[in-house]
Amino acid sequence: MKVSIVMLAYNHERFIEQALDSVLMQETEYEYELIVGEDCSKDCTREIVKRYEEKFQGRMSPLYRDKNLGMIKNLLDCLTHCTGEYIAMLEGDDFWTDCGKLQKQVDFLETHSEYAACVHNWNIVSACNAFIRKGFEEDSAHDYTLQDVESFALPAQTSTLIVRNIFQEAKEKYYRTLVWFLWMPMDRIAVLLMLQYGKILVLPEVMSTYHYYIEENGSNWSSAHEVESKQNYLYFFMMALGLERLAGKLGSPISMVNEKVRLFRESRRARSWSKRRKWLWLQGILMILAEPHRVSFLKKIQEDRVRKPSVR
C-alpha cells in the first residue's frame, strides 16, 4: 500500500523546510511518495526543494514547472502523478505536527470502507508561528455531510485531508460535468466529489498547523484575496448557485437557500450612502436577477425578515 502526498509550493521559502521536515518525521508502516509541484517561485523555494531531494531517498517526485501554472492547474497535474491508494495534502507553507498523522488516518480508512476521506483539527498560527486559535472547538469525532455543504462549511483545512485516490475515476466519470464548474474553488468541488464515494470523518485531534498571515503583495491566498472577499457577497451567492447545480448533476441535490438569503441580507447592511454601499446594494440586485427561483427566493427573504428583523 502507498500514500501519495501532494505539496503545492510557490514562494514558500520561509516555511517549506518546516513542511518538508514534517513529512520526513512521519512514522508509517507503508510506503509513501511526495509529489511537490514547484510552480516557478520567485524566491529560493526551488533551491530548498532540490536540497531536500536527497533526504527523501527517492520518495520525493518534484515537478519543477517551466512556467507558472497557478494553483488549480498545478494541483490537477500533481494529482495525475499520484500512484498511491490514498492521497494526503500539505501546502508548502503549512506543516504537520504529529508523527503518526498519516498512520492514524490511513488505519481508520483501511478498516472503514464506507468512508471516502478523513480530516482532523488543526492549529492556526501567524507567520512567526504565534498561536491564534484552533480550527474548531469540538472534542468528539463526527461526520461531515451534505447538510454541512448547505451551510457553506468545509470539513477542515487542506493540510488535514487524507482521501482515497478517487480522482482518476472521478475525472473519467464526471469530467463533462465538472468542466463547467472549474470557476469555483477546487476545495468546494472536491468535497462534493468525495461525498459521492463515501462519508468524511472529522477527528478532533490537532495534527497540523496552518499559517494565517496577510502581507502587502503577499503570494498566499489570504494576502491576495481574503480582505476583498469578505465583502464580495455576489461571488459567494454565485458559488452557492454553482454548488446547488453541481450537487444536483452529481445526484446529491442540496438547497443553499438559507445561505443565499443571508448573503442577500448582508449586502444590504451598509449604513452610510457611499460607493461601498452602492456596490453592496448593487450586489443584492444582481443576486435577485441571478436567482433562477426569484419568486420563492423573495418570499423566503420576506419570511426571514419577519422572523429576524434587521438591526440597523
CSV table of C-alpha atoms in Angstrom, one decimal:
chain,number,residue,atom,x,y,z
A,1,MET,CA,0.0,0.0,0.0
A,2,LYS,CA,1.2,3.6,-0.7
A,3,VAL,CA,0.2,7.1,0.2
A,4,SER,CA,0.8,9.9,-2.2
A,5,ILE,CA,1.4,13.3,-0.5
A,6,VAL,CA,0.7,16.4,-2.7
A,7,MET,CA,2.6,19.6,-1.8
A,8,LEU,CA,2.0,22.8,-3.8
A,9,ALA,CA,4.9,25.2,-3.5
A,10,TYR,CA,5.1,28.8,-4.6
A,11,ASN,CA,7.2,31.5,-2.8
A,12,HIS,CA,7.3,29.4,0.4
A,13,GLU,CA,11.0,29.8,1.2
A,14,ARG,CA,10.2,30.9,4.8
A,15,PHE,CA,8.1,27.8,5.5
A,16,ILE,CA,8.8,25.0,3.2
A,17,GLU,CA,11.6,23.4,5.2
A,18,GLN,CA,9.2,23.1,8.1
A,19,ALA,CA,6.7,21.5,5.8
A,20,LEU,CA,9.2,19.0,4.3
A,21,ASP,CA,10.6,18.1,7.7
A,22,SER,CA,7.0,17.4,8.9
A,23,VAL,CA,6.7,14.8,6.1
A,24,LEU,CA,10.1,13.3,6.9
A,25,MET,CA,9.1,12.8,10.5
A,26,GLN,CA,6.1,10.6,9.7
A,27,GLU,CA,6.3,7.1,11.1
A,28,THR,CA,4.4,4.8,8.8
A,29,GLU,CA,4.2,1.0,8.2
A,30,TYR,CA,3.8,1.5,4.5
A,31,GLU,CA,5.4,3.3,1.6
A,32,TYR,CA,4.7,7.0,0.7
A,33,GLU,CA,5.7,9.3,-2.1
A,34,LEU,CA,5.9,13.1,-2.0
A,35,ILE,CA,4.7,14.9,-5.2
A,36,VAL,CA,6.0,18.6,-5.0
A,37,GLY,CA,4.5,21.0,-7.5
A,38,GLU,CA,7.1,23.8,-7.5
A,39,ASP,CA,5.3,26.5,-9.5
A,40,CYS,CA,8.2,28.8,-10.7
A,41,SER,CA,8.7,30.5,-7.3
A,42,LYS,CA,10.4,33.9,-7.4
A,43,ASP,CA,12.3,33.2,-4.2
A,44,CYS,CA,14.5,30.3,-3.1
A,45,THR,CA,11.7,27.7,-2.7
A,46,ARG,CA,13.0,25.7,-5.7
A,47,GLU,CA,16.6,25.5,-4.3
A,48,ILE,CA,15.3,24.3,-1.0
A,49,VAL,CA,13.2,21.6,-2.6
A,50,LYS,CA,16.2,20.4,-4.6
A,51,ARG,CA,18.3,20.3,-1.4
A,52,TYR,CA,15.7,18.1,0.2
A,53,GLU,CA,15.6,15.5,-2.6
A,54,GLU,CA,18.5,13.6,-1.2
A,55,LYS,CA,16.9,13.5,2.3
A,56,PHE,CA,13.8,11.8,0.9
A,57,GLN,CA,15.9,9.0,-0.6
A,58,GLY,CA,13.9,8.5,-3.7
A,59,ARG,CA,10.5,9.1,-2.1
A,60,MET,CA,10.2,12.7,-3.5
A,61,SER,CA,9.0,13.3,-7.0
A,62,PRO,CA,9.4,17.1,-7.6
A,63,LEU,CA,7.7,18.7,-10.6
A,64,TYR,CA,9.7,21.8,-11.5
A,65,ARG,CA,7.4,24.0,-13.7
A,66,ASP,CA,8.9,25.8,-16.6
A,67,LYS,CA,6.2,28.5,-16.3
A,68,ASN,CA,3.8,29.4,-13.5
A,69,LEU,CA,0.6,27.2,-13.8
A,70,GLY,CA,-1.4,28.7,-11.0
A,71,MET,CA,-2.8,26.8,-8.1
A,72,ILE,CA,-5.6,24.9,-9.8
A,73,LYS,CA,-3.6,23.6,-12.8
A,74,ASN,CA,-0.6,22.8,-10.5
A,75,LEU,CA,-2.9,20.8,-8.3
A,76,LEU,CA,-4.6,18.9,-11.1
A,77,ASP,CA,-1.3,18.0,-12.7
A,78,CYS,CA,0.1,16.8,-9.3
A,79,LEU,CA,-2.9,14.5,-8.8
A,80,THR,CA,-2.2,12.8,-12.2
A,81,HIS,CA,1.2,11.8,-10.8
A,82,CYS,CA,-0.2,10.2,-7.6
A,83,THR,CA,0.2,6.4,-7.6
A,84,GLY,CA,-0.9,5.7,-4.1
A,85,GLU,CA,-4.2,4.2,-2.9
A,86,TYR,CA,-4.6,7.3,-0.7
A,87,ILE,CA,-3.8,11.0,-1.2
A,88,ALA,CA,-2.7,13.4,1.5
A,89,MET,CA,-2.5,17.2,1.0
A,90,LEU,CA,0.0,19.6,2.5
A,91,GLU,CA,0.6,23.2,1.3
A,92,GLY,CA,4.2,24.4,1.3
A,93,ASP,CA,3.5,27.0,4.0
A,94,ASP,CA,1.8,24.6,6.4
A,95,PHE,CA,3.2,21.7,8.4
A,96,TRP,CA,2.1,18.5,10.2
A,97,THR,CA,2.7,18.3,14.0
A,98,ASP,CA,2.0,14.6,14.7
A,99,CYS,CA,4.5,12.0,13.5
A,100,GLY,CA,1.6,9.4,13.5
A,101,LYS,CA,-0.8,11.5,11.4
A,102,LEU,CA,-0.7,9.5,8.2
A,103,GLN,CA,-0.7,6.2,10.0
A,104,LYS,CA,-3.8,7.1,12.2
A,105,GLN,CA,-5.9,8.3,9.3
A,106,VAL,CA,-5.0,5.5,6.9
A,107,ASP,CA,-5.6,2.9,9.6
A,108,PHE,CA,-9.1,4.3,10.0
A,109,LEU,CA,-9.9,4.3,6.3
A,110,GLU,CA,-8.5,0.8,5.9
A,111,THR,CA,-11.0,-0.5,8.4
A,112,HIS,CA,-14.0,1.7,7.4
A,113,SER,CA,-14.7,1.2,3.7
A,114,GLU,CA,-17.8,3.3,3.9
A,115,TYR,CA,-15.6,6.4,4.4
A,116,ALA,CA,-14.0,8.2,1.4
A,117,ALA,CA,-11.9,10.6,3.4
A,118,CYS,CA,-10.7,11.6,6.9
A,119,VAL,CA,-9.7,15.0,8.2
A,120,HIS,CA,-8.8,16.4,11.6
A,121,ASN,CA,-8.5,19.5,13.7
A,122,TRP,CA,-5.6,22.0,13.2
A,123,ASN,CA,-3.9,25.0,14.8
A,124,ILE,CA,-3.9,28.4,13.2
A,125,VAL,CA,-0.7,30.4,13.7
A,126,SER,CA,0.8,33.7,12.5
A,127,ALA,CA,3.7,34.0,10.1
A,128,CYS,CA,6.1,33.9,13.1
A,129,ASN,CA,4.3,30.8,14.5
A,130,ALA,CA,2.4,32.6,17.2
A,131,PHE,CA,-0.7,30.6,18.2
A,132,ILE,CA,-4.0,32.3,17.1
A,133,ARG,CA,-6.7,29.6,17.6
A,134,LYS,CA,-7.7,26.0,16.9
A,135,GLY,CA,-9.5,25.2,13.7
A,136,PHE,CA,-12.6,24.2,15.7
A,137,GLU,CA,-13.5,23.5,19.3
A,138,GLU,CA,-15.5,20.3,19.0
A,139,ASP,CA,-14.0,17.5,21.1
A,140,SER,CA,-15.6,14.4,19.5
A,141,ALA,CA,-15.4,12.8,16.1
A,142,HIS,CA,-18.2,13.4,13.7
A,143,ASP,CA,-19.2,13.0,10.1
A,144,TYR,CA,-19.2,15.8,7.6
A,145,THR,CA,-22.4,15.7,5.5
A,146,LEU,CA,-24.3,17.4,2.7
A,147,GLN,CA,-26.0,19.5,5.3
A,148,ASP,CA,-22.7,21.0,6.1
A,149,VAL,CA,-22.2,21.8,2.4
A,150,GLU,CA,-25.5,23.6,2.5
A,151,SER,CA,-24.2,25.9,5.3
A,152,PHE,CA,-21.1,26.7,3.3
A,153,ALA,CA,-18.9,24.8,5.9
A,154,LEU,CA,-15.8,22.9,4.7
A,155,PRO,CA,-14.8,19.8,6.6
A,156,ALA,CA,-11.4,21.1,7.6
A,157,GLN,CA,-8.2,22.9,6.3
A,158,THR,CA,-6.4,21.3,3.4
A,159,SER,CA,-3.4,20.0,5.3
A,160,THR,CA,-5.6,17.7,7.4
A,161,LEU,CA,-7.0,15.7,4.5
A,162,ILE,CA,-6.4,12.1,3.5
A,163,VAL,CA,-8.7,10.7,0.8
A,164,ARG,CA,-8.9,7.6,-1.2
A,165,ASN,CA,-7.4,8.0,-4.6
A,166,ILE,CA,-10.7,8.6,-6.4
A,167,PHE,CA,-9.6,11.4,-8.7
A,168,GLN,CA,-8.8,9.4,-11.9
A,169,GLU,CA,-12.1,7.5,-11.7
A,170,ALA,CA,-14.0,10.8,-10.9
A,171,LYS,CA,-12.3,12.5,-13.8
A,172,GLU,CA,-13.4,9.8,-16.2
A,173,LYS,CA,-16.9,9.6,-14.7
A,174,TYR,CA,-17.7,13.3,-14.1
A,175,TYR,CA,-15.4,15.3,-16.4
A,176,ARG,CA,-18.1,16.6,-18.7
A,177,THR,CA,-20.0,17.9,-15.7
A,178,LEU,CA,-17.0,19.2,-13.8
A,179,VAL,CA,-15.6,21.2,-16.7
A,180,TRP,CA,-18.5,23.7,-16.3
A,181,PHE,CA,-17.7,24.3,-12.6
A,182,LEU,CA,-14.0,24.9,-12.6
A,183,TRP,CA,-14.6,28.6,-11.9
A,184,MET,CA,-15.5,27.6,-8.3
A,185,PRO,CA,-12.8,26.9,-5.6
A,186,MET,CA,-11.3,23.4,-6.0
A,187,ASP,CA,-11.9,22.6,-2.3
A,188,ARG,CA,-15.7,23.0,-2.7
A,189,ILE,CA,-15.8,20.8,-5.8
A,190,ALA,CA,-13.5,18.2,-4.2
A,191,VAL,CA,-15.8,17.9,-1.1
A,192,LEU,CA,-18.9,17.2,-3.3
A,193,LEU,CA,-16.9,14.6,-5.2
A,194,MET,CA,-15.6,12.9,-2.1
A,195,LEU,CA,-19.2,12.6,-0.8
A,196,GLN,CA,-20.1,10.7,-3.9
A,197,TYR,CA,-17.7,8.0,-2.8
A,198,GLY,CA,-18.4,7.8,0.9
A,199,LYS,CA,-18.6,9.6,4.2
A,200,ILE,CA,-16.0,12.1,5.5
A,201,LEU,CA,-14.8,11.6,9.1
A,202,VAL,CA,-13.7,14.7,11.1
A,203,LEU,CA,-11.3,13.9,14.0
A,204,PRO,CA,-11.0,16.3,17.0
A,205,GLU,CA,-7.3,15.7,17.4
A,206,VAL,CA,-4.9,18.5,16.3
A,207,MET,CA,-2.3,17.1,13.9
A,208,SER,CA,-1.3,20.0,11.6
A,209,THR,CA,-0.7,23.8,11.6
A,210,TYR,CA,-1.9,26.4,9.2
A,211,HIS,CA,-0.1,29.7,8.7
A,212,TYR,CA,-2.5,32.6,8.5
A,213,TYR,CA,-1.0,35.9,7.5
A,214,ILE,CA,-1.8,38.9,5.4
A,215,GLU,CA,1.0,40.8,3.8
A,216,GLU,CA,1.2,43.6,1.2
A,217,ASN,CA,1.9,42.0,-2.1
A,218,GLY,CA,1.9,38.6,-0.4
A,219,SER,CA,1.5,35.5,-2.6
A,220,ASN,CA,-0.5,33.4,-0.2
A,221,TRP,CA,-4.3,33.1,-0.6
A,222,SER,CA,-5.2,35.3,2.4
A,223,SER,CA,-2.9,38.1,1.3
A,224,ALA,CA,-4.3,38.1,-2.2
A,225,HIS,CA,-8.0,37.5,-1.6
A,226,GLU,CA,-9.3,37.5,1.9
A,227,VAL,CA,-9.9,41.2,2.7
A,228,GLU,CA,-11.7,41.8,-0.6
A,229,SER,CA,-13.6,38.5,-0.5
A,230,LYS,CA,-15.3,39.3,2.8
A,231,GLN,CA,-17.5,41.9,1.1
A,232,ASN,CA,-17.9,40.0,-2.2
A,233,TYR,CA,-21.3,38.6,-1.3
A,234,LEU,CA,-22.2,38.3,-5.0
A,235,TYR,CA,-19.3,35.9,-5.6
A,236,PHE,CA,-20.4,33.7,-2.7
A,237,PHE,CA,-24.0,33.8,-3.9
A,238,MET,CA,-22.9,32.6,-7.4
A,239,MET,CA,-20.9,29.9,-5.7
A,240,ALA,CA,-24.0,28.8,-3.8
A,241,LEU,CA,-25.9,28.6,-7.1
A,242,GLY,CA,-23.0,26.6,-8.6
A,243,LEU,CA,-22.9,24.2,-5.6
A,244,GLU,CA,-26.6,23.6,-5.9
A,245,ARG,CA,-26.4,22.9,-9.6
A,246,LEU,CA,-23.2,20.7,-9.4
A,247,ALA,CA,-24.6,18.7,-6.5
A,248,GLY,CA,-27.8,18.1,-8.5
A,249,LYS,CA,-25.9,16.9,-11.5
A,250,LEU,CA,-23.8,14.6,-9.3
A,251,GLY,CA,-27.0,13.1,-8.0
A,252,SER,CA,-26.9,14.6,-4.5
A,253,PRO,CA,-29.3,17.6,-4.6
A,254,ILE,CA,-28.9,20.3,-1.9
A,255,SER,CA,-30.5,23.6,-1.1
A,256,MET,CA,-28.4,26.7,-0.3
A,257,VAL,CA,-31.4,29.0,0.1
A,258,ASN,CA,-30.7,29.9,3.7
A,259,GLU,CA,-27.1,30.9,2.8
A,260,LYS,CA,-28.3,32.8,-0.2
A,261,VAL,CA,-30.8,34.8,1.9
A,262,ARG,CA,-28.1,35.5,4.4
A,263,LEU,CA,-25.7,36.8,1.7
A,264,PHE,CA,-28.5,39.0,0.3
A,265,ARG,CA,-29.2,40.5,3.7
A,266,GLU,CA,-25.5,41.1,4.3
A,267,SER,CA,-25.3,43.0,1.0
A,268,ARG,CA,-28.0,45.4,2.3
A,269,ARG,CA,-26.5,46.3,5.7
A,270,ALA,CA,-24.2,49.2,4.8
A,271,ARG,CA,-25.3,52.3,6.9
A,272,SER,CA,-23.8,55.2,5.1
A,273,TRP,CA,-24.6,56.2,1.5
A,274,SER,CA,-21.2,55.8,-0.1
A,275,LYS,CA,-19.5,54.0,-3.0
A,276,ARG,CA,-19.3,50.9,-0.8
A,277,ARG,CA,-23.0,51.0,0.0
A,278,LYS,CA,-23.9,51.5,-3.6
A,279,TRP,CA,-21.8,48.5,-4.6
A,280,LEU,CA,-23.3,46.3,-1.8
A,281,TRP,CA,-26.8,47.2,-2.8
A,282,LEU,CA,-26.0,46.5,-6.5
A,283,GLN,CA,-24.8,43.1,-5.4
A,284,GLY,CA,-28.2,42.4,-3.8
A,285,ILE,CA,-30.0,43.4,-7.0
A,286,LEU,CA,-27.7,41.2,-9.1
A,287,MET,CA,-28.4,38.3,-6.7
A,288,ILE,CA,-32.1,38.6,-7.4
A,289,LEU,CA,-31.6,38.7,-11.1
A,290,ALA,CA,-29.3,35.6,-11.0
A,291,GLU,CA,-31.6,33.6,-8.8
A,292,PRO,CA,-33.5,31.1,-11.0
A,293,HIS,CA,-36.4,30.8,-8.5
A,294,ARG,CA,-36.9,34.5,-7.9
A,295,VAL,CA,-40.5,34.3,-6.6
A,296,SER,CA,-39.8,31.7,-3.9
A,297,PHE,CA,-36.4,33.4,-3.1
A,298,LEU,CA,-38.1,36.8,-2.5
A,299,LYS,CA,-40.8,35.0,-0.4
A,300,LYS,CA,-38.0,33.4,1.7
A,301,ILE,CA,-36.3,36.8,2.2
A,302,GLN,CA,-39.6,38.2,3.4
A,303,GLU,CA,-40.2,35.3,5.8
A,304,ASP,CA,-36.7,35.6,7.1
A,305,ARG,CA,-37.2,39.3,7.6
A,306,VAL,CA,-40.3,38.7,9.7
A,307,ARG,CA,-38.5,36.1,11.9
A,308,LYS,CA,-35.3,38.0,12.2
A,309,PRO,CA,-35.9,41.8,11.9
A,310,SER,CA,-32.8,43.6,10.6
A,311,VAL,CA,-30.9,45.6,13.1
A,312,ARG,CA,-29.8,48.9,11.7
